[in-house]
Short mmCIF file of N, CA and C in Angstrom, two decimals:
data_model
loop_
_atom_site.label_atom_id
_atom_site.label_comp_id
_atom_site.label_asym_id
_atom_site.label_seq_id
_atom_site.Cartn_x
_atom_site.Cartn_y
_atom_site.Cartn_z
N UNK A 14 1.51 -22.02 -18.43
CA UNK A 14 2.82 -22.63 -18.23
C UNK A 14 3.89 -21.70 -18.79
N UNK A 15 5.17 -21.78 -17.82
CA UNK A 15 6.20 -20.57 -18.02
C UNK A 15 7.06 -21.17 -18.89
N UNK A 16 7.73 -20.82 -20.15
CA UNK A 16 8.53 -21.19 -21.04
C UNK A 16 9.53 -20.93 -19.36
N UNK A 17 10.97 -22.26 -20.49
CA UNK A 17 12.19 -21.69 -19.95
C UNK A 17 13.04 -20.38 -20.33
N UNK A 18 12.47 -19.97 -21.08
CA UNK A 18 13.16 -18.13 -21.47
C UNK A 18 12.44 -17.72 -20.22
N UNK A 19 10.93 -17.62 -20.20
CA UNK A 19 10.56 -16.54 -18.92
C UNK A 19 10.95 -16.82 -17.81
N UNK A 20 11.44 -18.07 -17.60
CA UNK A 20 11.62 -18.50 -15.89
C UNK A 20 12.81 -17.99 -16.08
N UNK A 21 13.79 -18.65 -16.90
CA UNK A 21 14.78 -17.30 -16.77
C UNK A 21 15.34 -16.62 -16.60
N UNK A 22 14.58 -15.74 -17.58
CA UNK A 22 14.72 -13.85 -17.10
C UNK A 22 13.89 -13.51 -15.79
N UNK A 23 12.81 -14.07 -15.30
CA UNK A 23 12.26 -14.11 -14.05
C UNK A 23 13.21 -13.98 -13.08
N UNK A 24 14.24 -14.63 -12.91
CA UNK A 24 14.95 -15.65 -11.88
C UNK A 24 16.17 -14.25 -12.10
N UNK A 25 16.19 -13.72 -13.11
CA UNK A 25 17.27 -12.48 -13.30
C UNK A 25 16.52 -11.40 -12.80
N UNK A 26 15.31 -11.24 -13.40
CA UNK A 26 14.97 -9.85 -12.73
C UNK A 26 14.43 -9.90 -10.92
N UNK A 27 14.42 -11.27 -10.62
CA UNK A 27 14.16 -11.26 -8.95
C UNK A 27 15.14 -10.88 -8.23
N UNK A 28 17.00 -11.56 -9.16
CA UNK A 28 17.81 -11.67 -8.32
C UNK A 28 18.16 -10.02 -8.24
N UNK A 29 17.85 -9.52 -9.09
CA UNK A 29 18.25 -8.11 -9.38
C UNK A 29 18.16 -7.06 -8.39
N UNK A 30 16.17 -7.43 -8.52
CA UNK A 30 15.20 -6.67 -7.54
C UNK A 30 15.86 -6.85 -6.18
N UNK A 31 16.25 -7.78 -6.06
CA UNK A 31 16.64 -8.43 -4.64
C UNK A 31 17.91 -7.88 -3.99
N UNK A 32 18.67 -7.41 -5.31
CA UNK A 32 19.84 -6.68 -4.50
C UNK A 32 19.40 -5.18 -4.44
N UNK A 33 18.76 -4.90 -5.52
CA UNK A 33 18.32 -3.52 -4.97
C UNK A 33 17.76 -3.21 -4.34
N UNK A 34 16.47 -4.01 -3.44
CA UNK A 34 16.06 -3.51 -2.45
C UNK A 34 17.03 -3.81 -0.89
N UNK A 35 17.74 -4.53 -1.16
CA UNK A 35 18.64 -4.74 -0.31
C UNK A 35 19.26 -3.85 0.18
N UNK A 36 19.97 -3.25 -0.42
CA UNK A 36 20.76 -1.72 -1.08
C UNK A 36 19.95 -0.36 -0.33
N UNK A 37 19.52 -0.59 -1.52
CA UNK A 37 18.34 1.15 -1.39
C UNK A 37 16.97 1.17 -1.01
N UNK A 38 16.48 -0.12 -0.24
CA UNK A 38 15.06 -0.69 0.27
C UNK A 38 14.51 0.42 1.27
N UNK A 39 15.69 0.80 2.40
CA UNK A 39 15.71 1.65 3.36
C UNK A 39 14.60 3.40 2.66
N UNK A 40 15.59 3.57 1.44
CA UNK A 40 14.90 5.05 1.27
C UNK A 40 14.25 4.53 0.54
N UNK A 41 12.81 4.06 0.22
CA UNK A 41 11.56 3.52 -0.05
C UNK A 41 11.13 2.83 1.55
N UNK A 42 11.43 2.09 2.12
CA UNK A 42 10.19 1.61 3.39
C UNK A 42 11.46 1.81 4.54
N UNK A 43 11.56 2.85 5.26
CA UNK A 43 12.72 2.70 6.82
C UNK A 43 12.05 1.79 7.30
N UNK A 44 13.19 0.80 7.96
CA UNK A 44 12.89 -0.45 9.05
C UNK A 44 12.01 -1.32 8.94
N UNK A 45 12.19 -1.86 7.02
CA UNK A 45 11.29 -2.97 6.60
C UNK A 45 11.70 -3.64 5.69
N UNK A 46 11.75 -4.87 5.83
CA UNK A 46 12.68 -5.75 5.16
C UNK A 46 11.95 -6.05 4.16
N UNK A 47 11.30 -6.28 2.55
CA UNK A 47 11.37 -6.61 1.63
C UNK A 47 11.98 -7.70 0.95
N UNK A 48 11.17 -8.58 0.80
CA UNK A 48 11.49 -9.77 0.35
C UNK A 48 10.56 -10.15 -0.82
N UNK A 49 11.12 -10.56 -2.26
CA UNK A 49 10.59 -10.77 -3.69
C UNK A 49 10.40 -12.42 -3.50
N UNK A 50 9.54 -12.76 -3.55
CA UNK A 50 8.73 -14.11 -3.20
C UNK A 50 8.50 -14.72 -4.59
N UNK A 51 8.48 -13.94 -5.60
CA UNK A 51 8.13 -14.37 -6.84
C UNK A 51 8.00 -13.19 -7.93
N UNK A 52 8.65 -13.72 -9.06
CA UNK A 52 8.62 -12.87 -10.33
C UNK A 52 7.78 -13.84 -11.22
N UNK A 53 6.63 -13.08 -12.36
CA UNK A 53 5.90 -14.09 -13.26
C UNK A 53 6.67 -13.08 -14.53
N UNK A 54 6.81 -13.36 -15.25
CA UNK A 54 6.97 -12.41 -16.75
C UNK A 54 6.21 -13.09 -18.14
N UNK A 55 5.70 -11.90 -18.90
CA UNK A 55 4.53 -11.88 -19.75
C UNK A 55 5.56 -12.55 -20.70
N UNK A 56 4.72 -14.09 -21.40
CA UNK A 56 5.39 -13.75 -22.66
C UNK A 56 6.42 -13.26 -23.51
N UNK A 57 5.75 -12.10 -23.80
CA UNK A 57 6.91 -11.26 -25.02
C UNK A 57 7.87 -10.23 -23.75
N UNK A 58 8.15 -11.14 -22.10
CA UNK A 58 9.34 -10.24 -21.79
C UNK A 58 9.01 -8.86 -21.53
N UNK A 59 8.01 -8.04 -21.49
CA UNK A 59 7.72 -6.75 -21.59
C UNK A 59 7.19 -6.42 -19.81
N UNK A 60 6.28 -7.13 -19.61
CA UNK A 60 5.65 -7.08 -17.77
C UNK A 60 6.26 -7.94 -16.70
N UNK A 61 6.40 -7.97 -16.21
CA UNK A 61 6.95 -8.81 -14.92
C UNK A 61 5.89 -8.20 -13.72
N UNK A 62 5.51 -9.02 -13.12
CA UNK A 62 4.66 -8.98 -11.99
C UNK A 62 5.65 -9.48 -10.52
N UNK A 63 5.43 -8.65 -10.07
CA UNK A 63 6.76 -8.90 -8.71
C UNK A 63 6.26 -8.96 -7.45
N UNK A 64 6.18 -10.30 -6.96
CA UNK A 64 5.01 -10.43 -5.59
C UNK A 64 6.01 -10.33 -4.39
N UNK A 65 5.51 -9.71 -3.29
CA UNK A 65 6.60 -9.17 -2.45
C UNK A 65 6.12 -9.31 -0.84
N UNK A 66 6.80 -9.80 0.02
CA UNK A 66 6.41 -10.38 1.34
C UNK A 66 7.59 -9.08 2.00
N UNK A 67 6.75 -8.44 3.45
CA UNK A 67 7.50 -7.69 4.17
C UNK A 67 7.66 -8.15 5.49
N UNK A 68 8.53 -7.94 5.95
CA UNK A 68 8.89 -8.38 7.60
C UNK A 68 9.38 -6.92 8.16
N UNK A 69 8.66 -7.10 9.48
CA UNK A 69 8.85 -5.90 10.02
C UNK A 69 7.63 -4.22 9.87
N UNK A 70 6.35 -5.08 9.36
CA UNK A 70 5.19 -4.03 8.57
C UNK A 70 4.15 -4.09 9.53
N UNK A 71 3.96 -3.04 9.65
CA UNK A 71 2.56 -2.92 10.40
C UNK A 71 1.16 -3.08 9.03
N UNK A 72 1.82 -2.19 8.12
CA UNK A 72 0.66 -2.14 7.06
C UNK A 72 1.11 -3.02 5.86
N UNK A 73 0.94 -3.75 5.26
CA UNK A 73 1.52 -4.31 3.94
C UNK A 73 1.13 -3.71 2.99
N UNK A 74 -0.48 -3.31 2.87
CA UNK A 74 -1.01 -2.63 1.90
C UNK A 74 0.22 -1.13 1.36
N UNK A 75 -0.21 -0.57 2.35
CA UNK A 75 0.54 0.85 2.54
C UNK A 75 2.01 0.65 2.03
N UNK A 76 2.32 -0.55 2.73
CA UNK A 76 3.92 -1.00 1.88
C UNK A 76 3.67 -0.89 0.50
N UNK A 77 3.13 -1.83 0.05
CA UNK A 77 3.08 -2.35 -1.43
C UNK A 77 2.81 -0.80 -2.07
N UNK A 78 1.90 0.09 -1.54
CA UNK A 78 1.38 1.33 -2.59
C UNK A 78 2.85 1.96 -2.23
N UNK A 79 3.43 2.06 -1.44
CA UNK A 79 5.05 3.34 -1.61
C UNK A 79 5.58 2.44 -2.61
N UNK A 80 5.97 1.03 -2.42
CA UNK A 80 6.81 0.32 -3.87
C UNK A 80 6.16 0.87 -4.98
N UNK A 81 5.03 0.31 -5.20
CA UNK A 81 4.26 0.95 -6.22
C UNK A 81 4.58 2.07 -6.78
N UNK A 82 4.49 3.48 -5.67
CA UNK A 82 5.05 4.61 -6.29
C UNK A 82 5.95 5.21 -6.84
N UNK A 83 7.37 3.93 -6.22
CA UNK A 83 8.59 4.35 -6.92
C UNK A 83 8.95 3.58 -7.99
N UNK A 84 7.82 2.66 -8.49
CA UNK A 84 8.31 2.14 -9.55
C UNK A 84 8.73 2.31 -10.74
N UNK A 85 8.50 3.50 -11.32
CA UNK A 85 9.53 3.94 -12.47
C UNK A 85 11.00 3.98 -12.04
N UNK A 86 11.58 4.76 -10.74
CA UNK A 86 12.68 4.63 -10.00
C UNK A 86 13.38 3.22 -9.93
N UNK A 87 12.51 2.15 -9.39
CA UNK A 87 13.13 1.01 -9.45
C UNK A 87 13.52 0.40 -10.70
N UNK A 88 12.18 0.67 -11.58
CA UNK A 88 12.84 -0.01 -13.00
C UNK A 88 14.03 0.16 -13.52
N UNK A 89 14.06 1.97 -13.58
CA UNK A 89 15.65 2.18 -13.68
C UNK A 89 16.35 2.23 -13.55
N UNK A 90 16.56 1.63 -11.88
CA UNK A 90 17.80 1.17 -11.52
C UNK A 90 17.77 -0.76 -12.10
N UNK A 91 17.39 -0.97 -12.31
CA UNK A 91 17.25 -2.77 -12.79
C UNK A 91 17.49 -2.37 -14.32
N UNK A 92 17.09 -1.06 -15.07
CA UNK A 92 17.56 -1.18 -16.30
C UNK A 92 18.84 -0.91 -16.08
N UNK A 93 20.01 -0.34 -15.55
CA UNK A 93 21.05 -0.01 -15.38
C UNK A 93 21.70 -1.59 -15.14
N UNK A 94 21.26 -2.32 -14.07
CA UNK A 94 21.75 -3.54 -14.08
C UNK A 94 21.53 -4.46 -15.28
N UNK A 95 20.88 -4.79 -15.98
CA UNK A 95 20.34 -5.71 -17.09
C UNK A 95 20.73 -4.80 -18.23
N UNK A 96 20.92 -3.89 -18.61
CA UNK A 96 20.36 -3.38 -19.82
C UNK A 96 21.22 -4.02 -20.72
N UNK A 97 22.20 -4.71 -20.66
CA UNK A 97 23.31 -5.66 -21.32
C UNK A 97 22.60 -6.70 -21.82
N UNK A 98 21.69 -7.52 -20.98
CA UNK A 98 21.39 -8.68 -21.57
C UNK A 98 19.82 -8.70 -22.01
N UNK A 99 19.18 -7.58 -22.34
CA UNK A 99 17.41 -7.57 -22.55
C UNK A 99 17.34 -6.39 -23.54
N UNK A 100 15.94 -6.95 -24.56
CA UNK A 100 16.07 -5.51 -25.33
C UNK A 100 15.26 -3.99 -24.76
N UNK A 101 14.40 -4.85 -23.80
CA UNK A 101 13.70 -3.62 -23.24
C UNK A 101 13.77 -4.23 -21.42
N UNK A 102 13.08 -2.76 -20.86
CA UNK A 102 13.67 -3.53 -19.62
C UNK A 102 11.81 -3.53 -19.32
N UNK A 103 11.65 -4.57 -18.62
CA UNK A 103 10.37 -4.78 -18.72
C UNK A 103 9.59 -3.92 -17.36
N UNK A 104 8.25 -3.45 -17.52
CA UNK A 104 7.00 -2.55 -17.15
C UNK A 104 6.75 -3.57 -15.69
N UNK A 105 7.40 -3.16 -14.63
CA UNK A 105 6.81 -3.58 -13.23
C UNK A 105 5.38 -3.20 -12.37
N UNK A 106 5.17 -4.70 -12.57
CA UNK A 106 3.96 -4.87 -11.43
C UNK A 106 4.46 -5.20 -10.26
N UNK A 107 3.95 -4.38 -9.44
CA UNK A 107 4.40 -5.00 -7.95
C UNK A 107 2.84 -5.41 -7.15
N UNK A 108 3.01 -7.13 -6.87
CA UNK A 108 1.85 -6.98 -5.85
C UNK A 108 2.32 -8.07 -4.19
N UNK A 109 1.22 -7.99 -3.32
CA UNK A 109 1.69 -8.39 -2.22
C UNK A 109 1.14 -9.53 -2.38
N UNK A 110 2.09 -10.96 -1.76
CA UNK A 110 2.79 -11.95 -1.69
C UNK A 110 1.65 -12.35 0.00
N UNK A 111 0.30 -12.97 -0.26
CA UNK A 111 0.00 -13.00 1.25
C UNK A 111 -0.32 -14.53 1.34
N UNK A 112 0.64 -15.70 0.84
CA UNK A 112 0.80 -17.01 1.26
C UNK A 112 0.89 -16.89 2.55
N UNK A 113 2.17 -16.61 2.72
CA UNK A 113 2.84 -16.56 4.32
C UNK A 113 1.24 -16.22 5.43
N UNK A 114 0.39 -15.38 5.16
CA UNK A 114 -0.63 -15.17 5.98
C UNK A 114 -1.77 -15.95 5.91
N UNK A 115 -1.56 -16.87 4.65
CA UNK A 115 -2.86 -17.74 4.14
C UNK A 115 -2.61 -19.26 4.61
N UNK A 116 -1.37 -19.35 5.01
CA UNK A 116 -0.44 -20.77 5.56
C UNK A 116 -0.77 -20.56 6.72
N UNK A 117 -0.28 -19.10 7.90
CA UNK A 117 -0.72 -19.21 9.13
C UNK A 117 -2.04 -19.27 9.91
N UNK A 118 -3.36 -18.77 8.34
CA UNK A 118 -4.46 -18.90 9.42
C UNK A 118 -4.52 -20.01 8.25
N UNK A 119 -4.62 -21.21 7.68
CA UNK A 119 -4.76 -22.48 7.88
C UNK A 119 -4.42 -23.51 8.77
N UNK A 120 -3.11 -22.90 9.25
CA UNK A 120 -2.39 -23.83 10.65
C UNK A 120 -3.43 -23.54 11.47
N UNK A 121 -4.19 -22.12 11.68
CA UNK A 121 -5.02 -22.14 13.02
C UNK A 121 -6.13 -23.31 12.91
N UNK A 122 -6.90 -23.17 11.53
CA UNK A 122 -7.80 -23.89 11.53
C UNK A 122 -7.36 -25.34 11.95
N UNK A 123 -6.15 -25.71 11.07
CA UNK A 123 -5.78 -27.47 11.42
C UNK A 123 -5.80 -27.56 13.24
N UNK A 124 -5.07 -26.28 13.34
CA UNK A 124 -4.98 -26.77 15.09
C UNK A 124 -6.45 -27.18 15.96
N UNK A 125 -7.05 -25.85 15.21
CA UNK A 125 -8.80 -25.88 15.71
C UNK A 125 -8.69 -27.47 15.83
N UNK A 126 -8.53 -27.65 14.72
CA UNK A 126 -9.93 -29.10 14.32
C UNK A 126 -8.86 -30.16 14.90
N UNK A 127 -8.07 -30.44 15.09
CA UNK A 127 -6.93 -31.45 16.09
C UNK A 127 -7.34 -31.40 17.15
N UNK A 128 -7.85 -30.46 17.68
CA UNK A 128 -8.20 -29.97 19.26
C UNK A 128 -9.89 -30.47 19.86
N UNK A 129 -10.37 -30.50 18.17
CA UNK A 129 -11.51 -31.19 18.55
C UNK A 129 -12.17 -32.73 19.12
N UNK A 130 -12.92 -33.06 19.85
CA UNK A 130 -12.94 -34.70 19.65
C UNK A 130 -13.68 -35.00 18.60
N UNK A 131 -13.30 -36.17 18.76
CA UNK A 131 -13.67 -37.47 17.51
C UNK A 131 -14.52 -38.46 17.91
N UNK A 132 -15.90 -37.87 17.73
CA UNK A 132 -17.21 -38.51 18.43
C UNK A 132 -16.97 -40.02 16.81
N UNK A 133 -17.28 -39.73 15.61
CA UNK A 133 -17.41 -40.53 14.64
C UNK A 133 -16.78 -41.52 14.74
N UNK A 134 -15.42 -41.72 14.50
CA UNK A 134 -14.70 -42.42 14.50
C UNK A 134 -14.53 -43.19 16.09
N UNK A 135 -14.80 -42.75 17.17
CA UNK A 135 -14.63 -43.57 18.52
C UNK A 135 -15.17 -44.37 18.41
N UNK A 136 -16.44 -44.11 18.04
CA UNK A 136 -17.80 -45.15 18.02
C UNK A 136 -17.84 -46.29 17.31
N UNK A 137 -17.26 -45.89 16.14
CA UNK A 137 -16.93 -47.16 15.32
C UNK A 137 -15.99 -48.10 15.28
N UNK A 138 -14.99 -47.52 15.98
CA UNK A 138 -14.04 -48.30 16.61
C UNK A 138 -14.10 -49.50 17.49
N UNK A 139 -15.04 -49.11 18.16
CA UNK A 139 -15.69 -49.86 19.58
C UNK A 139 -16.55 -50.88 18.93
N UNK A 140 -17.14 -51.17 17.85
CA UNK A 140 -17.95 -52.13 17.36
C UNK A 140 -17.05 -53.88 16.69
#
């Protein structure tokens, strides 16, 4: 369970992330939209884990490892924004955000099984 300090600074370092990839997203992924789905932060404020949904990706993986690579880059542009209100700027995790893909193949299954008949229940109906 997230104290209200980490939710937070969470909710600061998403909105942050969020303008910077907005911004400067382009020179890290051309013609891929980046979207921060969720920030968790450790405790003592030091890690933030930054789960991230792309639109417009052929690869997500491949996405997530270029974020990955510029992440000292990103931190320091988010320390430039924050460095006013935190004593350190906290050690980014970036990982990929695959609800959105875990929601659409559950809809398949629900559809599957809607589509199926209902031998059980007919039968008992009829009695």
């Amino acid at each position: 369970m997230e104290s209200k300090r980490q939710q937070k600074f969470a909710g600061v370092i998403q909105k942050d992330l969020a303008e910077i990839f907005q911004r400067e997203g382009m020179n890290f992924l051309p013609n891929i939209m980046v979207t921060i789905t969720r920030v968790r932060v450790s405790p003592d404020l030091a890690i933030a884990r930054v789960y991230l949904s792309f639109f417009n990706s052929t690869n997500n993986t491949l996405a997530v490892n270029t974020i990955k690579s510029h992440a000292n880059e990103i931190r320091y542009k988010l320390g430039n924004r924050i460095k006013d209100q935190v004593r350190i700027v906290p050690h980014l995790e970036f990982f990929l955000d695959d609800t959105s893909e875990y929601v659409e193949r559950m809809d398949k299954i629900f559809d599957k099984i809607s589509k199926e008949p209902r031998q059980a229940e007919d039968s008992e109906s009829e009695d």
